[in-house]
Tab-separated table of C-alpha atoms and ligand atoms in Angstrom:
chain	number	residue	atom	x	y	z
X	103	UNK	CA	5.858	-1.606	-44.845
X	104	UNK	CA	8.896	-0.895	-46.956
X	105	UNK	CA	7.603	0.372	-50.329
X	106	UNK	CA	10.807	-0.836	-51.942
X	107	UNK	CA	9.759	-4.396	-51.254
X	108	UNK	CA	6.137	-3.943	-52.334
X	109	UNK	CA	5.535	-6.928	-54.658
X	110	UNK	CA	2.361	-5.690	-56.352
X	111	UNK	CA	2.372	-4.215	-59.835
X	112	UNK	CA	-0.622	-2.093	-60.759
X	113	UNK	CA	-0.297	-0.735	-64.285
X	114	UNK	CA	-1.236	-1.521	-67.866
X	115	UNK	CA	0.524	-4.652	-69.026
X	116	UNK	CA	2.769	-4.926	-65.944
X	117	UNK	CA	3.605	-8.478	-65.123
X	118	UNK	CA	1.835	-9.464	-61.903
X	119	UNK	CA	3.850	-11.090	-59.113
X	120	UNK	CA	1.477	-14.064	-59.421
X	121	UNK	CA	-0.402	-14.818	-62.629
X	122	UNK	CA	-3.381	-16.231	-60.779
X	123	UNK	CA	-6.255	-18.237	-62.219
X	124	UNK	CA	-4.998	-18.407	-65.795
X	125	UNK	CA	-3.416	-21.868	-65.778
X	126	UNK	CA	-5.903	-23.357	-68.248
X	127	UNK	CA	-5.528	-20.516	-70.706
X	128	UNK	CA	-1.743	-20.628	-70.541
X	129	UNK	CA	-1.608	-24.369	-70.962
X	130	UNK	CA	-4.046	-24.324	-73.906
X	131	UNK	CA	-1.868	-21.709	-75.614
X	132	UNK	CA	1.177	-23.811	-74.940
X	133	UNK	CA	-0.378	-26.900	-76.521
X	134	UNK	CA	-1.696	-24.969	-79.535
X	135	UNK	CA	1.713	-23.413	-80.242
X	136	UNK	CA	3.449	-26.739	-79.819
X	137	UNK	CA	1.099	-28.444	-82.256
X	138	UNK	CA	1.230	-25.828	-84.980
X	139	UNK	CA	5.019	-25.647	-85.109
X	140	UNK	CA	5.011	-29.456	-85.494
X	141	UNK	CA	2.707	-29.153	-88.502
X	142	UNK	CA	-0.460	-30.150	-86.663
X	143	UNK	CA	-3.560	-28.038	-86.499
X	144	UNK	CA	-4.738	-25.770	-83.694
X	145	UNK	CA	-6.879	-22.700	-83.515
X	146	UNK	CA	-5.613	-19.170	-83.173
X	147	UNK	CA	-7.002	-17.324	-80.165
X	148	UNK	CA	-8.577	-13.995	-79.304
X	149	UNK	CA	-8.606	-13.085	-75.610
X	150	UNK	CA	-11.707	-11.048	-74.923
X	151	UNK	CA	-12.292	-9.067	-71.767
X	152	UNK	CA	-12.846	-5.726	-70.122
X	153	UNK	CA	-10.070	-3.282	-69.322
X	154	UNK	CA	-7.709	-4.384	-66.606
X	155	UNK	CA	-8.505	-8.086	-66.742
X	156	UNK	CA	-5.034	-9.141	-67.846
X	157	UNK	CA	-5.207	-9.557	-71.625
X	158	UNK	CA	-1.940	-7.768	-72.343
X	159	UNK	CA	-0.206	-9.709	-69.590
X	160	UNK	CA	-1.460	-12.944	-71.156
X	161	UNK	CA	-0.296	-11.939	-74.615
X	162	UNK	CA	3.157	-11.322	-73.179
X	163	UNK	CA	3.049	-14.713	-71.521
X	164	UNK	CA	2.102	-16.305	-74.852
X	165	UNK	CA	4.957	-14.426	-76.496
X	166	UNK	CA	7.422	-16.015	-74.097
X	167	UNK	CA	5.953	-19.462	-74.572
X	168	UNK	CA	6.128	-19.009	-78.343
X	169	UNK	CA	9.777	-18.019	-78.167
X	170	UNK	CA	10.560	-21.080	-76.094
X	171	UNK	CA	8.599	-23.193	-78.601
X	172	UNK	CA	10.733	-22.266	-81.581
X	173	UNK	CA	8.694	-19.359	-82.923
X	174	UNK	CA	9.766	-15.997	-84.171
X	175	UNK	CA	7.394	-13.495	-82.652
X	176	UNK	CA	5.878	-10.139	-83.485
X	177	UNK	CA	3.866	-8.045	-81.047
X	178	UNK	CA	1.781	-5.145	-82.232
X	179	UNK	CA	-0.623	-2.935	-80.384
X	180	UNK	CA	-3.292	-1.585	-82.673
X	181	UNK	CA	-3.209	2.157	-82.349
X	182	UNK	CA	-6.337	4.162	-82.896
X	183	UNK	CA	-4.958	6.111	-85.821
X	184	UNK	CA	-2.499	3.979	-87.707
X	185	UNK	CA	-3.127	1.264	-90.223
X	186	UNK	CA	-2.514	-2.408	-89.622
X	187	UNK	CA	-0.234	-2.611	-92.656
X	188	UNK	CA	2.017	0.128	-91.298
X	189	UNK	CA	2.279	-1.649	-87.963
X	190	UNK	CA	2.875	-5.068	-89.463
X	191	UNK	CA	5.407	-4.160	-92.056
X	192	UNK	CA	8.448	-3.525	-89.832
X	193	UNK	CA	7.576	-6.596	-87.776
X	194	UNK	CA	7.432	-8.878	-90.786
X	195	UNK	CA	10.622	-7.365	-92.103
X	196	UNK	CA	12.384	-8.158	-88.856
X	197	UNK	CA	11.134	-11.733	-88.863
X	198	UNK	CA	12.357	-12.185	-92.427
X	199	UNK	CA	15.743	-10.711	-91.587
X	200	UNK	CA	16.164	-13.211	-88.801
X	201	UNK	CA	15.102	-16.041	-91.084
X	202	UNK	CA	17.415	-14.943	-93.856
X	203	UNK	CA	20.323	-15.519	-91.474
X	204	UNK	CA	19.421	-19.183	-91.265
X	205	UNK	CA	20.865	-21.325	-94.020
X	206	UNK	CA	17.751	-23.471	-94.454
X	207	UNK	CA	15.503	-20.420	-94.894
X	208	UNK	CA	17.778	-18.197	-97.011
X	209	UNK	CA	16.029	-18.904	-100.277
X	210	UNK	CA	12.457	-18.672	-99.029
X	211	UNK	CA	13.187	-15.606	-96.907
X	212	UNK	CA	14.567	-13.928	-100.000
X	213	UNK	CA	11.451	-14.579	-102.008
X	214	UNK	CA	9.331	-13.484	-99.047
X	215	UNK	CA	11.275	-10.205	-99.029
X	216	UNK	CA	10.203	-9.657	-102.621
X	217	UNK	CA	6.581	-10.254	-101.669
X	218	UNK	CA	7.005	-7.875	-98.730
X	219	UNK	CA	8.407	-5.295	-101.098
X	220	UNK	CA	5.357	-5.455	-103.342
X	221	UNK	CA	3.089	-5.425	-100.285
X	222	UNK	CA	4.823	-2.253	-99.076
X	223	UNK	CA	4.530	-0.425	-102.352
X	224	UNK	CA	0.911	-1.491	-102.810
X	225	UNK	CA	-0.029	-0.102	-99.412
X	226	UNK	CA	2.290	2.898	-99.703
X	227	UNK	CA	4.404	2.024	-96.709
X	228	UNK	CA	7.753	3.744	-96.440
X	229	UNK	CA	10.413	1.059	-96.777
X	230	UNK	CA	13.774	0.682	-95.095
X	231	UNK	CA	17.244	0.647	-96.675
X	232	UNK	CA	17.384	-3.115	-96.797
X	233	UNK	CA	14.597	-3.473	-99.309
X	234	UNK	CA	15.714	-0.780	-101.694
X	235	UNK	CA	17.771	-3.225	-103.685
X	236	UNK	CA	15.052	-5.866	-103.689
X	237	UNK	CA	12.692	-6.181	-106.633
X	238	UNK	CA	9.045	-6.577	-105.812
X	239	UNK	CA	7.454	-9.920	-106.649
X	240	UNK	CA	5.040	-8.926	-109.379
X	241	UNK	CA	1.570	-10.394	-109.125
X	242	UNK	CA	1.841	-11.289	-105.433
X	243	UNK	CA	0.506	-9.169	-102.577
X	244	UNK	CA	-0.025	-6.264	-104.953
X	245	UNK	CA	-3.734	-6.409	-105.764
X	246	UNK	CA	-4.516	-3.544	-103.415
X	247	UNK	CA	-7.194	-5.688	-101.790
X	248	UNK	CA	-6.036	-6.153	-98.214
X	249	UNK	CA	-7.832	-9.479	-97.771
X	250	UNK	CA	-5.951	-11.009	-100.668
X	251	UNK	CA	-2.602	-9.340	-100.126
X	252	UNK	CA	-2.314	-9.937	-96.401
X	253	UNK	CA	-2.939	-13.648	-96.929
X	254	UNK	CA	-0.190	-13.684	-99.552
X	255	UNK	CA	2.420	-11.990	-97.418
X	256	UNK	CA	1.505	-14.231	-94.449
X	257	UNK	CA	1.955	-17.214	-96.703
X	258	UNK	CA	5.378	-16.015	-97.786
X	259	UNK	CA	6.480	-15.447	-94.192
X	260	UNK	CA	4.962	-18.781	-93.134
X	261	UNK	CA	6.843	-20.623	-95.874
X	262	UNK	CA	10.113	-19.016	-94.878
X	263	UNK	CA	9.571	-19.918	-91.223
X	264	UNK	CA	8.618	-23.456	-92.146
X	265	UNK	CA	11.728	-24.015	-94.209
X	266	UNK	CA	13.772	-23.158	-91.118
X	267	UNK	CA	11.698	-25.546	-88.991
X	268	UNK	CA	10.310	-22.569	-87.086
X	269	UNK	CA	6.970	-20.874	-86.579
X	270	UNK	CA	5.784	-17.287	-86.603
X	271	UNK	CA	3.527	-16.051	-83.809
X	272	UNK	CA	1.812	-12.730	-84.323
X	273	UNK	CA	0.336	-11.070	-81.243
X	274	UNK	CA	-2.138	-8.250	-81.738
X	275	UNK	CA	-3.240	-6.247	-78.723
X	276	UNK	CA	-6.264	-3.910	-78.660
X	277	UNK	CA	-7.721	-5.744	-81.618
X	278	UNK	CA	-10.981	-3.795	-81.328
X	279	UNK	CA	-9.236	-0.830	-82.939
X	280	UNK	CA	-8.736	-2.721	-86.199
X	281	UNK	CA	-11.280	-1.560	-88.719
X	282	UNK	CA	-13.629	-4.094	-90.283
X	283	UNK	CA	-11.551	-4.512	-93.407
X	284	UNK	CA	-8.362	-5.138	-91.388
X	285	UNK	CA	-10.000	-7.605	-89.058
X	286	UNK	CA	-11.498	-9.522	-91.980
X	287	UNK	CA	-8.114	-9.581	-93.677
X	288	UNK	CA	-6.433	-11.030	-90.586
X	289	UNK	CA	-9.082	-13.719	-90.384
X	290	UNK	CA	-8.813	-14.603	-94.045
X	291	UNK	CA	-5.015	-14.749	-93.688
X	292	UNK	CA	-5.272	-17.069	-90.685
X	293	UNK	CA	-7.633	-19.218	-92.697
X	294	UNK	CA	-5.054	-19.442	-95.478
X	295	UNK	CA	-2.367	-20.450	-92.970
X	296	UNK	CA	-4.429	-23.318	-91.695
X	297	UNK	CA	-5.368	-24.466	-95.204
X	298	UNK	CA	-1.730	-24.459	-96.269
X	299	UNK	CA	-0.651	-26.027	-93.016
X	300	UNK	CA	1.821	-23.239	-92.325
X	301	UNK	CA	3.263	-22.690	-88.830
X	302	UNK	CA	1.720	-19.277	-88.244
X	303	UNK	CA	-0.471	-18.438	-85.258
X	304	UNK	CA	-2.251	-15.277	-84.282
X	305	UNK	CA	-3.070	-14.442	-80.671
X	306	UNK	CA	-5.054	-11.297	-80.125
X	307	UNK	CA	-6.577	-9.450	-77.221
X	308	UNK	CA	-9.385	-6.955	-77.144
X	309	UNK	CA	-12.610	-5.660	-75.750
X	310	UNK	CA	-15.545	-8.020	-75.939
X	311	UNK	CA	-17.558	-6.219	-78.561
X	312	UNK	CA	-19.712	-8.143	-80.923
X	313	UNK	CA	-17.539	-8.738	-83.975
X	314	UNK	CA	-18.921	-6.833	-86.921
X	315	UNK	CA	-17.627	-9.339	-89.410
X	316	UNK	CA	-19.356	-10.201	-92.576
X	317	UNK	CA	-19.166	-12.672	-95.435
X	318	UNK	CA	-16.387	-15.234	-95.630
X	319	UNK	CA	-14.463	-13.728	-92.752
X	320	UNK	CA	-17.412	-14.298	-90.469
X	321	UNK	CA	-17.882	-17.946	-91.287
X	322	UNK	CA	-14.159	-18.644	-90.998
X	323	UNK	CA	-13.839	-16.708	-87.780
X	324	UNK	CA	-16.180	-18.998	-85.930
X	325	UNK	CA	-14.158	-22.075	-86.772
X	326	UNK	CA	-10.665	-20.658	-86.878
X	327	UNK	CA	-10.461	-18.945	-83.552
X	328	UNK	CA	-11.211	-19.729	-79.976
X	329	UNK	CA	-12.221	-16.795	-77.841
X	330	UNK	CA	-11.098	-17.355	-74.261
X	331	UNK	CA	-13.028	-15.047	-71.993
X	332	UNK	CA	-10.690	-13.111	-69.726
X	333	UNK	CA	-12.763	-11.992	-66.785
X	334	UNK	CA	-12.549	-11.340	-63.080
X	335	UNK	CA	-10.739	-14.033	-61.084
X	336	UNK	CA	-12.853	-16.373	-59.004
X	337	UNK	CA	-12.545	-15.981	-55.240
X	338	UNK	CA	-9.853	-18.596	-54.772
X	339	UNK	CA	-7.657	-17.305	-57.610
X	340	UNK	CA	-8.168	-13.746	-56.356
X	341	UNK	CA	-6.987	-14.818	-52.904
X	342	UNK	CA	-3.905	-16.372	-54.451
X	343	UNK	CA	-3.192	-13.204	-56.396
X	344	UNK	CA	-2.892	-11.354	-53.082
X	345	UNK	CA	-1.644	-14.040	-50.712
X	346	UNK	CA	1.145	-15.626	-52.718
X	347	UNK	CA	3.113	-12.433	-53.339
X	348	UNK	CA	2.705	-11.498	-49.666
X	349	UNK	CA	3.884	-14.908	-48.484
X	350	UNK	CA	6.955	-14.778	-50.636
X	351	UNK	CA	7.843	-11.600	-48.744
X	352	UNK	CA	7.092	-13.348	-45.433
X	353	UNK	CA	3.943	-11.270	-44.835
X	354	UNK	CA	0.465	-12.446	-43.768
X	355	UNK	CA	-2.952	-10.894	-44.121
X	356	UNK	CA	-5.778	-11.661	-41.726
X	357	UNK	CA	-8.712	-13.532	-43.371
X	358	UNK	CA	-11.296	-10.773	-42.798
X	359	UNK	CA	-8.978	-8.226	-44.365
X	360	UNK	CA	-8.425	-10.466	-47.378
X	361	UNK	CA	-12.205	-10.877	-47.726
X	362	UNK	CA	-12.589	-7.121	-47.970
X	363	UNK	CA	-9.986	-6.946	-50.741
X	364	UNK	CA	-11.741	-9.684	-52.720
X	365	UNK	CA	-15.066	-8.013	-52.203
X	366	UNK	CA	-14.062	-4.449	-53.096
X	367	UNK	CA	-12.095	-5.468	-56.185
X	368	UNK	CA	-14.666	-7.899	-57.516
X	369	UNK	CA	-11.663	-10.110	-58.297
X	370	UNK	CA	-10.622	-7.865	-61.206
X	371	UNK	CA	-6.879	-8.280	-61.710
X	372	UNK	CA	-6.020	-4.610	-62.064
X	373	UNK	CA	-7.923	-3.710	-58.913
X	374	UNK	CA	-6.325	-6.589	-57.018
X	375	UNK	CA	-2.887	-5.171	-57.798
X	376	UNK	CA	-4.009	-1.701	-56.810
X	377	UNK	CA	-5.483	-2.873	-53.478
X	378	UNK	CA	-2.535	-5.125	-52.740
X	379	UNK	CA	-0.164	-2.269	-53.431
X	380	UNK	CA	-1.928	0.148	-51.066
X	381	UNK	CA	-2.525	-2.472	-48.387
X	382	UNK	CA	1.213	-3.159	-48.296
X	383	UNK	CA	2.160	0.507	-48.120
X	384	UNK	CA	-0.461	1.261	-45.462
X	385	UNK	CA	0.362	-1.600	-43.104
X	386	UNK	CA	3.180	-1.019	-40.664
X	387	UNK	CA	3.816	-4.716	-40.046
X	388	UNK	CA	2.678	-8.255	-40.740
X	389	UNK	CA	-0.095	-9.355	-40.576
X	390	UNK	CA	-2.037	-6.815	-42.641
X	391	UNK	CA	-5.180	-5.997	-40.656
X	392	UNK	CA	-8.754	-5.049	-41.461
X	393	UNK	CA	-8.001	-1.497	-40.465
X	394	UNK	CA	-5.044	-1.384	-42.887
X	395	UNK	CA	-7.224	-2.636	-45.719
X	396	UNK	CA	-9.976	-0.142	-44.996
X	397	UNK	CA	-7.489	2.702	-45.172
X	398	UNK	CA	-5.979	1.186	-48.297
X	399	UNK	CA	-9.415	0.982	-49.948
X	400	UNK	CA	-9.818	4.688	-49.463
X	401	UNK	CA	-6.469	5.382	-51.087
X	402	UNK	CA	-6.997	2.932	-53.905
X	403	UNK	CA	-10.336	4.509	-54.789
X	404	UNK	CA	-8.888	8.009	-54.702
X	405	UNK	CA	-6.127	6.939	-57.000
X	406	UNK	CA	-8.496	5.213	-59.412
X	407	UNK	CA	-10.858	8.180	-59.439
X	408	UNK	CA	-8.106	10.603	-60.310
X	409	UNK	CA	-6.292	8.175	-62.641
X	410	UNK	CA	-7.659	5.022	-64.259
X	411	UNK	CA	-11.287	6.220	-64.310
X	412	UNK	CA	-10.638	9.917	-64.774
X	413	UNK	CA	-8.433	9.658	-67.859
X	414	UNK	CA	-11.132	7.653	-69.559
X	415	UNK	CA	-13.843	10.116	-68.702
X	416	UNK	CA	-11.712	13.000	-69.942
X	417	UNK	CA	-11.810	11.580	-73.434
X	418	UNK	CA	-15.577	12.047	-73.656
X	419	UNK	CA	-17.482	15.133	-74.752
X	420	UNK	CA	-20.102	16.695	-72.484
X	421	UNK	CA	-22.937	14.987	-74.368
X	422	UNK	CA	-21.127	11.655	-74.141
X	423	UNK	CA	-20.675	12.098	-70.392
X	424	UNK	CA	-24.422	12.671	-70.088
X	425	UNK	CA	-24.944	9.404	-71.917
X	426	UNK	CA	-22.684	7.290	-69.693
X	427	UNK	CA	-24.015	9.001	-66.599
X	428	UNK	CA	-27.554	8.066	-67.663
X	429	UNK	CA	-26.364	4.469	-67.960
X	430	UNK	CA	-24.839	4.475	-64.483
X	431	UNK	CA	-27.953	5.928	-62.898
X	432	UNK	CA	-29.829	2.824	-64.073
X	433	UNK	CA	-27.666	0.651	-61.782
X	434	UNK	CA	-25.469	-2.285	-62.815
X	435	UNK	CA	-25.141	-3.179	-66.516
X	436	UNK	CA	-25.739	-4.397	-69.088
X	437	UNK	CA	-28.227	-1.696	-70.055
X	438	UNK	CA	-30.906	-1.669	-72.710
X	439	UNK	CA	-30.151	0.975	-75.312
X	440	UNK	CA	-33.841	1.880	-75.167
X	441	UNK	CA	-33.768	2.402	-71.394
X	442	UNK	CA	-30.811	4.756	-71.652
X	443	UNK	CA	-32.601	6.720	-74.370
X	444	UNK	CA	-35.711	6.913	-72.248
X	445	UNK	CA	-33.698	8.165	-69.272
X	446	UNK	CA	-32.342	10.917	-71.505
X	447	UNK	CA	-35.796	11.653	-72.914
X	448	UNK	CA	-34.668	10.965	-76.470
X	449	UNK	CA	-35.314	8.545	-79.309
X	450	UNK	CA	-32.816	5.639	-79.366
X	451	UNK	CA	-32.204	6.317	-83.077
X	452	UNK	CA	-31.299	9.938	-82.443
X	453	UNK	CA	-28.665	8.756	-79.948
X	454	UNK	CA	-27.105	6.301	-82.399
X	455	UNK	CA	-24.158	8.483	-83.447
X	456	UNK	CA	-23.372	9.470	-79.860
X	457	UNK	CA	-23.409	5.857	-78.780
X	458	UNK	CA	-21.226	4.862	-81.741
X	459	UNK	CA	-18.710	7.526	-80.858
X	460	UNK	CA	-18.440	6.333	-77.235
X	461	UNK	CA	-18.028	2.773	-78.481
X	462	UNK	CA	-15.304	3.904	-80.844
X	463	UNK	CA	-13.482	5.503	-77.927
X	464	UNK	CA	-13.538	2.104	-76.246
X	465	UNK	CA	-15.606	3.213	-73.215
X	466	UNK	CA	-18.711	1.136	-73.784
X	467	UNK	CA	-19.484	-1.908	-75.889
X	468	UNK	CA	-22.440	-3.926	-77.064
X	469	UNK	CA	-22.390	-7.331	-75.333
X	470	UNK	CA	-25.373	-8.319	-77.493
X	471	UNK	CA	-27.805	-6.640	-79.822
X	472	UNK	CA	-29.719	-3.799	-78.168
X	473	UNK	CA	-27.566	-3.913	-75.019
X	474	UNK	CA	-24.753	-1.706	-73.908
X	475	UNK	CA	-22.252	-1.933	-71.045
X	476	UNK	CA	-19.058	-0.360	-69.730
X	477	UNK	CA	-15.689	-1.711	-70.850
X	478	UNK	CA	-14.129	-0.714	-67.543
X	479	UNK	CA	-15.195	-2.713	-64.484
X	480	UNK	CA	-16.697	-0.670	-61.621
X	481	UNK	CA	-16.949	2.392	-63.864
X	482	UNK	CA	-20.639	2.697	-63.023
X	483	UNK	CA	-19.782	3.047	-59.316
X	484	UNK	CA	-17.295	5.756	-60.188
X	485	UNK	CA	-19.878	7.697	-62.213
X	486	UNK	CA	-22.410	7.440	-59.407
X	487	UNK	CA	-20.052	8.650	-56.694
X	488	UNK	CA	-18.506	11.498	-58.707
X	489	UNK	CA	-19.989	14.908	-59.500
X	490	UNK	CA	-19.349	16.493	-62.876
H	142	LIG	N1	-3.886	-13.342	-63.542
H	142	LIG	C1	-3.567	-12.233	-62.877
H	142	LIG	N2	-3.401	-12.251	-61.533
H	142	LIG	C2	-3.079	-11.127	-60.869
H	142	LIG	N3	-2.879	-9.926	-61.449
H	142	LIG	C3	-3.033	-9.834	-62.773
H	142	LIG	C4	-3.365	-10.976	-63.563
H	142	LIG	N4	-3.455	-10.610	-64.844
H	142	LIG	C5	-3.178	-9.290	-64.875
H	142	LIG	N5	-2.922	-8.802	-63.650
H	142	LIG	C6	-2.648	-7.396	-63.315
H	142	LIG	O1	-3.743	-6.643	-63.801
H	142	LIG	C7	-3.342	-5.406	-64.360
H	142	LIG	C8	-3.899	-5.249	-65.754
H	142	LIG	O2	-3.335	-6.175	-66.646
H	142	LIG	P1	-3.383	-5.911	-68.225
H	142	LIG	O3	-2.791	-7.084	-68.893
H	142	LIG	O4	-2.816	-4.570	-68.528
H	142	LIG	O5	-4.975	-5.871	-68.500
H	142	LIG	P2	-5.745	-5.590	-69.870
H	142	LIG	O6	-4.755	-5.703	-70.986
H	142	LIG	O7	-6.812	-6.632	-69.928
H	142	LIG	O8	-6.326	-4.216	-69.748
H	142	LIG	C9	-1.812	-5.382	-64.250
H	142	LIG	O9	-1.478	-4.605	-63.115
H	142	LIG	C10	-1.434	-6.836	-64.024
H	142	LIG	O10	-0.274	-6.943	-63.222
H	143	LIG	MG1	-4.199	-4.282	-72.358
């Protein structure tokens, strides 16, 4: 059918034609944002899930809700090689600039700018023209200890937002790339916001690794955040994800064909978009048949093997590929670290650094102590069907 009218949207962070199965998560975020900007309490949230489950899409949804709920918003994606402070600084500056245009927040935004200035010089962040004339606030956000200073700058921004009757929502994607010190600092800062009753919320998204938090940050983290699990869609939501966009284009799919899509994709959002996309392009007319879907499956897999899966594999060294291959040969995950070591004929300890490096690259994660699994759904199938 006409590719111009294809409603599906495979791709990282692309808004799906139908945000299926996430009603509860969206409405909980809505309530939490609404409460906090009114001065009531609610927990910040970290969306945890594998690649392609829709975390970035949800963060964007939350961003829109926040904007409608009287928040100023900042969205950062944690890069692998840049510090949190560098990413946050321009975002906080922009929020303060907006606030300083509001009469009610002029004063507090100005003092927050001074705190931001000392934060920037403490963490050696290059500053913009605006701040050159601003004196740093001595003794605030300049200890050099990120846990202390981040809480202080958050407090300054939170106060400025509050004086304008607004909130500040900070969205952090790929949160697993924050280092331990940064993650602890964010948690301590969120704790400060809730203690001071400031209208600041953090929503984050990341891979479901076991948080390596320690000390205060750890005990706060359990109470301060909720961790909605973003997984595969259940069968009925997965059906909706395919059927609704088709219907709005006046197209049907026969039930057996839809079953195959649900089955092959495991209900994973990214794969649903990919299958929907190919099924549409393959079919010559409505309804989409079983034969269309079978052909589409072939194409979808080819595209995943040379794209989504391949690019991830290409980031691994030869030894790391041997490691993940040994996992896949064991079947479906999660895998015991000891079993993988045995399959490779090595001591688990000796493989520690290799495993850590693959985890750092975001390919595998530890769902619980002594276990390991892939961060990309269906990656084990890919490794089993592909020769290297
Ligand atoms: N609830 C959903 N229903 C249908 N498709 C979805 C849903 N959530 C996400 N998608 C699709 O899944 C793909 C991956 O979404 P993304 O947010 O990038 O995942 P993640 O950030 O978890 O890796 C995108 O193509 C998106 O359109
Ligand atoms: Mg994402």
